[in-house]
């Protein structure tokens, strides 16, 4: 009985987890900046589905990358991890900080593709913040 | 907008810093060469001790007779120059750009404080404008160039303030902000904004003459 | 006030300026201005003009500005605008009328007192800029008549007042005889080689203030100083060429002065109570001749009296009992830092010193120095109306009890005399030596 209960609870929890994850991905409108203790700017606008559709990105690891020894691994991806799992808030020698990573990932791509927002206030939009 | 922003933050930024640094060094070098060629005696009268004695008195608010005579102007002038230097140097958004381009970064001001410091600069520019128009002794020696340099200094702060608050057309004002900042940098060596470069030298020379030769205070 | 002042001193009655300007052509003006700017100025002028931010903060430094109810045309930078800026802007293409105006402004509305240099946040030397204007005026031959005459006197006689070769030793011997009535064995040693001190004066002293030489002789004698005076040229330390921009003549005058001292093998030159002469021998003439500092130590009367009193060589019998106020002359105070020594001397010889305000380096100019009084009668009222503020400053000192006004400078003396008289200030005027002579212990 106790075993069954535990199994049921695990299944339930997993269901909730995926539900929340799926739901939140659908509804994602901004980058989660809650890990920053005192953010100076409002969270960056980011509509995941709309972005990927407009940008014609099919591969998760376009953004959710994995680096090893400074080389991006083409067949690995990291969408099951949090950015902050690798990128710390503080700058370290071997890894861009979390803010640097966000900026490099978004703005870096936008600049090289000459598409999408590149100015501070185009992503950190005051009227969307309401924080 | 990508092309314009790319131009402003790329080639034009390079050009602006090149002209600012190169131009300042050029003005400084030509001044020193001219001293060497025609007024060599200036070097023989320069004194470190009295140069700094004079400079220190004049960069401390109310440490000189004339600062004391003009308390409002003194407060405005010191606040203006301090904010004028510190705000762009320690603005988070600027440091982020330095970091992205050169992987260098340093301590930054909280945005809310930088916002207030920007207002101080803009307010001081308004004060200077009113002073120029309303005081006869200032009006009498004012020429069009005086208004132009005031505008050159105020513009990056006004546009920066509007852009930060994302009022009106954000991309337009951010681009105007970058452009006006670059204009200011370029203007420093080649307008009377060059007092930024020269004033320590004129002050030091007068301080040296007063200290070492005249045995008198120059404040 | 301003308009009235203008009417009372009609500009354009100066023969030196009128006749000089009548022969000017645009070509000549342009050539001279360019020549001076290109060949005789350098980094200083250029940097000063480029750095000036047109803030007007120098205005309140100037007694002319303050005395004309803050008329901006009299502010230091206002005067630069009306002269040098215009010459630079038009690249020398200015009219003879403009040159006449520039001559009047640079020669009679600025005393080169350098008070404004202490008020400019950048330390821009506005008096130097006005000196460059005067140099241009000199090279155009438009210098005001009276001061040009004194320069001519320097050129011909090596003294400022056309004192002839024999008049000088004659005057000294006359004063020696006069003084011998008081101190029988007193001498004014002439051309005494190897004396410690050469005493030099300005030419107005033998011309019409010979009692000052008398007093100096008594002070020297009582103090037991080993001194001498030259019997020939080189005795006059004054220098109006410095103020007319005739630098070549200034060089001749100062060379003669230093060489006379050097021929007499003296250790030091002590000079009478004169400001502009101090500026010339201590600061300007030596530089023109290529000396960083004077080739022979220069001691101003203030410094000398300080030395004599402090060392006890002169003792005071009974202090001067009227309260005095001290006017700090620009050239020895802002130009030589002698203000505290002057106060030491005054306190040693007078019962009470009542300070005027402002004082020391910040004292208002007398409006006579810088060659302005030497431009003569046509500009007397320019000086007097241009220094109403001085009268106010003196009245305030008088209200605090001052009865006598002391100033250790000839130009200040003459200028203040006019101020005191015109505004009916009612203060007696004295040199330090007048009082020192009166109160010292004599055998």
Coordinates of N, CA and C in Angstrom, one line a residue, chain C residues 154-345:
Chain C
X154 N 63.1 108.1 -21.0 CA 63.9 106.9 -20.7 C 64.9 106.7 -21.8
X155 N 64.5 106.8 -23.0 CA 65.3 106.5 -24.1 C 66.5 107.5 -24.2
X156 N 66.2 108.8 -23.9 CA 67.2 109.8 -24.1 C 68.1 109.9 -22.8
X157 N 67.5 109.9 -21.6 CA 68.3 110.2 -20.4 C 68.5 109.0 -19.5
X158 N 67.8 107.9 -19.8 CA 67.8 106.7 -19.0 C 67.1 107.0 -17.6
X159 N 66.4 108.1 -17.6 CA 65.5 108.3 -16.4 C 64.1 108.8 -17.0
X160 N 63.1 108.7 -16.1 CA 61.7 108.8 -16.6 C 61.3 110.3 -16.7
X161 N 62.1 111.2 -16.1 CA 61.6 112.6 -15.9 C 62.5 113.7 -16.5
X162 N 63.2 113.3 -17.5 CA 64.1 114.2 -18.2 C 65.1 114.9 -17.2
X163 N 65.5 114.2 -16.2 CA 66.4 114.7 -15.2 C 67.8 114.7 -15.9
X164 N 68.4 115.9 -16.0 CA 69.7 116.0 -16.7 C 70.8 115.5 -15.9
X165 N 71.9 115.2 -16.6 CA 73.1 114.5 -16.0 C 73.6 115.2 -14.7
X166 N 73.6 116.5 -14.7 CA 74.2 117.2 -13.6 C 73.1 117.5 -12.5
X167 N 71.8 117.4 -12.9 CA 70.8 117.7 -11.9 C 70.7 116.6 -10.8
X168 N 71.1 115.4 -11.3 CA 70.9 114.3 -10.3 C 71.9 114.3 -9.2
X169 N 73.2 114.4 -9.4 CA 74.1 114.5 -8.3 C 73.9 115.8 -7.5
X170 N 73.5 116.8 -8.2 CA 73.2 118.1 -7.5 C 72.1 117.9 -6.5
X171 N 71.1 117.2 -6.9 CA 69.9 117.0 -6.0 C 70.4 116.2 -4.8
X172 N 71.2 115.1 -5.0 CA 71.6 114.3 -3.9 C 72.5 115.1 -2.9
X173 N 73.3 116.0 -3.5 CA 74.2 116.8 -2.6 C 73.4 117.8 -1.8
X174 N 72.4 118.3 -2.5 CA 71.5 119.2 -1.8 C 70.8 118.5 -0.7
X175 N 70.3 117.4 -0.9 CA 69.6 116.6 0.2 C 70.6 116.2 1.3
X176 N 71.8 115.9 0.9 CA 72.8 115.6 1.9 C 73.1 116.8 2.8
X177 N 73.2 118.0 2.2 CA 73.4 119.2 3.0 C 72.3 119.5 3.9
X178 N 71.1 119.3 3.4 CA 69.9 119.5 4.2 C 69.9 118.6 5.4
X179 N 70.2 117.3 5.2 CA 70.2 116.3 6.2 C 71.3 116.6 7.2
X180 N 72.4 117.2 6.8 CA 73.5 117.4 7.7 C 73.1 118.4 8.8
X181 N 72.1 119.2 8.5 CA 71.6 120.1 9.5 C 71.1 119.3 10.7
X182 N 70.6 118.1 10.4 CA 70.0 117.3 11.4 C 71.0 116.3 12.0
X183 N 71.8 115.7 11.1 CA 72.8 114.7 11.5 C 74.1 115.2 10.8
X184 N 75.0 115.9 11.5 CA 76.1 116.6 10.9 C 77.0 115.7 10.0
X185 N 77.2 114.5 10.5 CA 78.2 113.7 9.7 C 77.5 112.8 8.6
X186 N 76.3 113.0 8.4 CA 75.5 112.2 7.4 C 76.1 112.4 6.0
X187 N 76.3 111.3 5.3 CA 76.7 111.3 3.9 C 75.7 110.6 3.0
X188 N 75.6 111.0 1.7 CA 75.0 110.2 0.7 C 76.2 109.7 -0.2
X189 N 76.7 108.5 0.1 CA 78.0 108.1 -0.6 C 77.7 107.8 -2.1
X190 N 78.4 108.5 -3.0 CA 78.2 108.4 -4.4 C 79.2 107.4 -5.0
X191 N 78.8 106.5 -5.8 CA 79.7 105.6 -6.5 C 80.7 104.9 -5.6
X192 N 80.2 104.5 -4.4 CA 81.1 103.8 -3.5 C 81.2 102.3 -3.9
X193 N 82.4 102.0 -4.5 CA 82.5 100.6 -5.0 C 82.6 99.7 -3.8
X194 N 81.9 98.5 -3.9 CA 82.0 97.5 -2.8 C 81.1 97.8 -1.7
X195 N 80.2 98.8 -1.8 CA 79.2 99.0 -0.7 C 78.3 97.8 -0.7
X196 N 77.6 97.6 0.5 CA 76.7 96.4 0.6 C 75.5 96.7 -0.3
X197 N 75.0 97.9 -0.3 CA 73.7 98.2 -0.9 C 73.8 99.4 -1.9
X198 N 73.2 99.2 -3.1 CA 73.0 100.3 -4.0 C 71.5 100.7 -3.8
X199 N 71.3 102.0 -3.4 CA 69.9 102.5 -3.2 C 69.5 103.2 -4.5
X200 N 68.4 102.7 -5.1 CA 67.9 103.3 -6.3 C 66.4 103.8 -6.1
X201 N 66.1 104.8 -6.8 CA 64.8 105.5 -6.7 C 64.2 105.7 -8.1
X202 N 63.0 106.2 -8.1 CA 62.4 106.5 -9.4 C 62.6 108.0 -9.6
X203 N 62.6 108.4 -10.9 CA 63.0 109.8 -11.2 C 62.1 110.9 -10.6
X204 N 60.8 110.6 -10.4 CA 60.0 111.7 -9.7 C 60.5 112.1 -8.3
X205 N 61.3 111.2 -7.7 CA 61.9 111.6 -6.4 C 62.8 112.8 -6.5
X206 N 63.9 112.7 -7.3 CA 64.7 114.0 -7.4 C 63.9 115.1 -8.0
X207 N 62.9 114.8 -8.9 CA 62.2 115.9 -9.6 C 61.4 116.7 -8.7
X208 N 60.5 116.0 -7.9 CA 59.7 116.8 -7.0 C 59.3 116.2 -5.6
X209 N 60.1 115.1 -5.3 CA 59.8 114.6 -3.9 C 61.2 114.3 -3.2
X210 N 62.0 115.3 -3.3 CA 63.4 115.1 -2.9 C 63.5 114.8 -1.4
X211 N 62.4 115.2 -0.6 CA 62.4 114.9 0.8 C 62.5 113.4 1.1
X212 N 62.0 112.6 0.1 CA 62.1 111.1 0.3 C 63.5 110.6 0.2
X213 N 64.4 111.3 -0.5 CA 65.8 110.9 -0.6 C 66.4 111.3 0.8
X214 N 66.0 112.4 1.2 CA 66.5 112.9 2.6 C 66.1 111.9 3.6
X215 N 64.9 111.5 3.6 CA 64.4 110.5 4.7 C 65.2 109.2 4.5
X216 N 65.4 108.7 3.3 CA 66.1 107.5 3.1 C 67.5 107.6 3.6
X217 N 68.2 108.8 3.3 CA 69.5 109.0 3.8 C 69.6 108.9 5.3
X218 N 68.7 109.5 6.0 CA 68.6 109.5 7.4 C 68.5 108.0 8.0
X219 N 67.6 107.3 7.3 CA 67.3 105.9 7.8 C 68.6 105.1 7.6
X220 N 69.2 105.2 6.4 CA 70.5 104.5 6.1 C 71.6 104.9 7.1
X221 N 71.7 106.2 7.4 CA 72.7 106.6 8.3 C 72.5 106.1 9.7
X222 N 71.3 106.3 10.2 CA 71.0 105.8 11.6 C 71.2 104.3 11.7
X223 N 70.8 103.6 10.7 CA 70.9 102.1 10.7 C 72.4 101.7 10.5
X224 N 73.2 102.6 10.1 CA 74.6 102.2 9.9 C 74.9 101.3 8.7
X225 N 74.1 101.6 7.7 CA 74.2 100.7 6.5 C 75.3 101.2 5.6
X226 N 76.1 100.2 5.0 CA 77.1 100.5 4.1 C 76.5 100.6 2.7
X227 N 76.2 101.9 2.3 CA 75.3 102.0 1.1 C 75.9 103.0 0.1
X228 N 75.4 103.1 -1.1 CA 75.8 104.0 -2.0 C 74.7 104.3 -3.0
X229 N 74.9 105.4 -3.7 CA 74.0 105.7 -4.9 C 74.9 106.1 -6.1
X230 N 74.4 105.7 -7.2 CA 75.3 106.0 -8.4 C 75.1 107.4 -8.8
X231 N 76.2 108.1 -9.3 CA 76.1 109.5 -9.6 C 75.7 109.6 -11.1
X232 N 75.8 108.6 -11.9 CA 75.5 108.6 -13.3 C 74.2 107.8 -13.6
X233 N 74.0 107.5 -14.9 CA 72.8 106.8 -15.3 C 72.8 105.4 -14.6
X234 N 71.6 104.9 -14.5 CA 71.4 103.6 -13.8 C 70.8 103.8 -12.4
X235 N 70.7 105.1 -12.0 CA 70.1 105.4 -10.6 C 68.6 105.2 -10.6
X236 N 68.0 105.4 -11.8 CA 66.5 105.4 -11.9 C 66.0 104.0 -12.1
X237 N 65.2 103.5 -11.2 CA 64.7 102.1 -11.4 C 63.3 102.1 -12.0
X238 N 62.8 103.2 -12.4 CA 61.4 103.2 -12.9 C 61.5 102.8 -14.4
X239 N 60.3 102.5 -14.9 CA 60.2 101.9 -16.2 C 58.9 102.0 -16.9
X240 N 58.7 103.1 -17.6 CA 57.4 103.2 -18.3 C 57.4 102.5 -19.6
X241 N 58.5 102.1 -20.1 CA 58.6 101.4 -21.4 C 57.9 100.0 -21.2
X242 N 58.0 99.4 -20.0 CA 57.4 98.2 -19.6 C 55.9 98.3 -19.9
X243 N 55.3 99.5 -19.6 CA 53.9 99.6 -19.7 C 53.4 100.1 -21.1
X244 N 54.3 100.6 -21.9 CA 53.9 101.0 -23.2 C 54.2 99.9 -24.2
X245 N 54.7 98.8 -23.7 CA 55.0 97.7 -24.6 C 56.3 97.9 -25.4
X246 N 57.1 98.8 -25.0 CA 58.4 99.0 -25.7 C 59.4 98.2 -25.0
X247 N 59.3 96.9 -25.3 CA 60.2 95.9 -24.6 C 61.6 96.1 -24.8
X248 N 62.0 96.5 -26.0 CA 63.4 96.8 -26.3 C 64.0 97.8 -25.4
X249 N 63.2 98.9 -25.2 CA 63.6 100.0 -24.4 C 63.7 99.6 -22.9
X250 N 62.6 98.8 -22.5 CA 62.6 98.2 -21.1 C 63.9 97.5 -20.9
X251 N 64.4 96.7 -21.9 CA 65.6 95.9 -21.7 C 66.8 96.8 -21.5
X252 N 66.9 97.9 -22.3 CA 68.0 98.9 -22.2 C 68.0 99.5 -20.8
X253 N 66.8 99.9 -20.3 CA 66.7 100.6 -19.0 C 67.2 99.6 -17.9
X254 N 66.7 98.4 -17.9 CA 67.0 97.4 -16.8 C 68.4 97.0 -16.9
X255 N 69.0 96.9 -18.1 CA 70.4 96.5 -18.2 C 71.2 97.5 -17.6
X256 N 70.9 98.8 -17.9 CA 71.7 99.9 -17.3 C 71.6 99.9 -15.8
X257 N 70.4 99.6 -15.3 CA 70.3 99.6 -13.8 C 71.1 98.4 -13.2
X258 N 70.9 97.2 -13.7 CA 71.7 96.1 -13.2 C 73.2 96.3 -13.3
X259 N 73.6 96.8 -14.5 CA 75.0 97.0 -14.8 C 75.6 98.0 -13.9
X260 N 74.9 99.0 -13.5 CA 75.4 100.0 -12.6 C 75.7 99.4 -11.2
X261 N 74.7 98.6 -10.8 CA 74.9 97.9 -9.5 C 76.1 97.0 -9.6
X262 N 76.2 96.3 -10.7 CA 77.3 95.4 -10.9 C 78.7 96.1 -10.9
X263 N 78.7 97.3 -11.6 CA 79.9 98.1 -11.7 C 80.3 98.5 -10.3
X264 N 79.3 98.8 -9.4 CA 79.6 99.3 -8.1 C 79.9 98.1 -7.1
X265 N 79.8 96.9 -7.7 CA 80.1 95.6 -6.9 C 79.3 95.6 -5.6
X266 N 78.1 96.0 -5.6 CA 77.2 95.9 -4.4 C 76.6 94.5 -4.3
X267 N 76.2 94.2 -3.1 CA 75.6 92.9 -2.9 C 74.1 92.9 -3.2
X268 N 73.5 94.0 -3.0 CA 72.0 94.0 -3.2 C 71.6 95.4 -3.7
X269 N 70.5 95.4 -4.4 CA 69.9 96.7 -4.7 C 68.7 96.9 -3.8
X270 N 68.7 98.0 -3.0 CA 67.5 98.4 -2.3 C 66.8 99.5 -3.0
X271 N 65.5 99.4 -3.1 CA 64.7 100.4 -3.8 C 63.7 101.1 -2.9
X272 N 63.4 102.3 -3.3 CA 62.4 103.1 -2.6 C 61.0 102.5 -2.6
X273 N 60.0 103.2 -2.1 CA 58.7 102.7 -2.0 C 58.0 102.9 -3.4
X274 N 58.3 102.1 -4.3 CA 57.7 102.1 -5.6 C 57.2 100.8 -6.0
X275 N 56.0 100.7 -6.6 CA 55.5 99.4 -7.0 C 55.9 99.0 -8.4
X276 N 55.7 99.9 -9.4 CA 55.9 99.5 -10.8 C 57.4 99.2 -11.0
X277 N 58.2 100.0 -10.3 CA 59.7 99.7 -10.5 C 60.1 98.4 -10.0
X278 N 59.4 98.0 -8.9 CA 59.7 96.6 -8.3 C 59.3 95.6 -9.4
X279 N 58.1 95.8 -10.0 CA 57.7 94.8 -11.0 C 58.7 94.7 -12.1
X280 N 59.2 95.9 -12.5 CA 60.2 95.9 -13.6 C 61.5 95.3 -13.3
X281 N 62.1 95.6 -12.1 CA 63.4 95.0 -11.8 C 63.3 93.6 -11.2
X282 N 62.2 93.3 -10.6 CA 62.0 92.0 -9.9 C 61.5 90.9 -10.9
X283 N 60.6 91.4 -11.8 CA 59.8 90.4 -12.6 C 60.0 90.5 -14.1
X284 N 59.9 91.7 -14.6 CA 59.8 91.9 -16.1 C 61.1 92.1 -16.8
X285 N 61.9 93.1 -16.3 CA 63.1 93.4 -17.0 C 64.1 92.3 -17.0
X286 N 64.2 91.6 -15.9 CA 65.2 90.5 -15.8 C 64.8 89.4 -16.8
X287 N 63.5 89.1 -17.0 CA 63.0 88.1 -17.9 C 63.4 88.5 -19.4
X288 N 63.2 89.8 -19.7 CA 63.5 90.2 -21.0 C 65.0 90.0 -21.3
X289 N 65.8 90.3 -20.3 CA 67.2 90.1 -20.5 C 67.7 88.7 -20.3
X290 N 66.8 87.8 -20.1 CA 67.1 86.4 -20.0 C 67.5 85.9 -18.7
X291 N 67.1 86.6 -17.6 CA 67.4 86.1 -16.3 C 66.1 85.6 -15.7
X292 N 66.2 84.4 -15.1 CA 65.0 83.8 -14.5 C 64.6 84.7 -13.3
X293 N 65.6 85.1 -12.5 CA 65.4 86.0 -11.4 C 66.4 87.1 -11.6
X294 N 66.2 88.2 -10.8 CA 67.1 89.4 -11.0 C 68.5 88.9 -10.8
X295 N 69.4 89.5 -11.6 CA 70.8 89.1 -11.5 C 71.5 89.5 -10.2
X296 N 70.9 90.5 -9.6 CA 71.4 91.0 -8.3 C 70.1 91.0 -7.4
X297 N 70.2 90.6 -6.2 CA 69.0 90.6 -5.3 C 68.4 91.9 -5.2
X298 N 67.0 92.0 -5.4 CA 66.3 93.2 -5.3 C 65.5 93.2 -4.0
X299 N 65.7 94.3 -3.2 CA 65.0 94.4 -1.9 C 64.1 95.6 -2.0
X300 N 62.8 95.4 -1.8 CA 61.9 96.6 -1.8 C 62.0 97.2 -0.4
X301 N 61.7 98.5 -0.4 CA 61.7 99.3 0.8 C 61.0 98.6 2.0
X302 N 59.9 98.0 1.7 CA 59.1 97.3 2.8 C 60.0 96.3 3.4
X303 N 60.6 95.4 2.6 CA 61.4 94.3 3.0 C 62.6 94.9 3.8
X304 N 63.2 96.0 3.3 CA 64.3 96.6 3.9 C 64.0 97.2 5.3
X305 N 62.9 97.9 5.4 CA 62.5 98.4 6.7 C 62.2 97.3 7.7
X306 N 61.6 96.2 7.2 CA 61.3 95.0 8.0 C 62.6 94.5 8.6
X307 N 63.6 94.4 7.7 CA 64.9 93.9 8.1 C 65.6 94.8 9.2
X308 N 65.5 96.1 9.0 CA 66.1 97.1 9.9 C 65.4 97.1 11.2
X309 N 64.1 97.0 11.2 CA 63.4 97.0 12.5 C 63.5 95.7 13.3
X310 N 63.4 94.6 12.5 CA 63.5 93.3 13.2 C 64.9 93.1 13.8
X311 N 65.9 93.5 13.1 CA 67.3 93.3 13.6 C 67.7 94.4 14.6
X312 N 66.8 95.3 14.9 CA 67.1 96.3 15.9 C 68.0 97.5 15.4
X313 N 68.3 97.5 14.1 CA 69.2 98.6 13.6 C 68.4 99.9 13.6
X314 N 67.1 99.8 13.5 CA 66.3 101.0 13.7 C 65.4 100.8 14.9
X315 N 65.4 101.7 15.8 CA 64.6 101.6 17.0 C 63.5 102.7 16.9
X316 N 62.4 102.4 17.5 CA 61.3 103.3 17.4 C 61.2 104.1 18.7
X317 N 61.2 105.4 18.6 CA 61.2 106.3 19.8 C 59.7 106.4 20.4
X318 N 58.8 106.8 19.5 CA 57.4 106.9 19.9 C 56.6 106.6 18.7
X319 N 55.7 105.6 18.9 CA 54.9 105.2 17.7 C 54.0 106.3 17.2
X320 N 53.7 106.2 15.9 CA 52.8 107.2 15.3 C 51.4 107.0 15.9
X321 N 50.8 108.0 16.5 CA 49.6 107.8 17.3 C 48.3 107.8 16.6
X322 N 48.3 108.3 15.3 CA 47.0 108.2 14.6 C 46.7 106.9 14.0
X323 N 45.5 106.4 14.1 CA 45.2 105.1 13.5 C 45.4 105.1 12.0
X324 N 46.1 104.2 11.4 CA 46.4 104.1 10.0 C 45.7 103.0 9.3
X325 N 45.5 103.1 8.0 CA 45.0 102.0 7.3 C 46.0 101.8 6.1
X326 N 46.1 100.6 5.7 CA 47.2 100.2 4.7 C 46.6 99.8 3.4
X327 N 47.0 100.5 2.3 CA 46.6 100.1 1.0 C 47.7 99.2 0.4
X328 N 47.4 97.9 0.1 CA 48.4 97.0 -0.5 C 48.6 97.3 -1.9
X329 N 49.8 97.7 -2.4 CA 50.0 97.9 -3.8 C 50.1 96.6 -4.5
X330 N 49.5 96.6 -5.7 CA 49.5 95.3 -6.5 C 50.9 94.7 -6.7
X331 N 51.8 95.6 -7.1 CA 53.1 95.1 -7.6 C 54.0 94.5 -6.5
X332 N 53.9 95.0 -5.3 CA 54.7 94.4 -4.2 C 54.0 93.4 -3.4
X333 N 52.6 93.4 -3.5 CA 51.9 92.4 -2.7 C 51.4 91.2 -3.6
X334 N 50.6 91.5 -4.6 CA 50.2 90.4 -5.5 C 51.5 90.1 -6.4
X335 N 52.4 91.0 -6.5 CA 53.6 90.7 -7.3 C 54.8 90.3 -6.5
X336 N 54.8 90.5 -5.2 CA 56.0 90.2 -4.4 C 55.8 89.6 -3.0
X337 N 54.5 89.5 -2.6 CA 54.2 88.8 -1.4 C 54.7 89.6 -0.1
X338 N 54.8 90.9 -0.2 CA 55.3 91.6 0.9 C 54.2 92.1 1.9
X339 N 53.0 91.6 1.8 CA 51.9 92.1 2.6 C 52.1 91.9 4.1
X340 N 52.6 90.7 4.5 CA 52.8 90.5 6.0 C 53.9 91.3 6.5
X341 N 55.0 91.4 5.7 CA 56.1 92.3 6.2 C 55.7 93.7 6.3
X342 N 54.9 94.2 5.4 CA 54.3 95.5 5.5 C 53.6 95.7 6.8
X343 N 52.8 94.7 7.1 CA 52.0 94.8 8.4 C 52.9 94.8 9.6
X344 N 54.0 94.0 9.5 CA 54.9 94.0 10.6 C 55.5 95.4 10.9
X345 N 55.9 96.0 9.7 CA 56.5 97.3 9.8 C 55.5 98.3 10.4

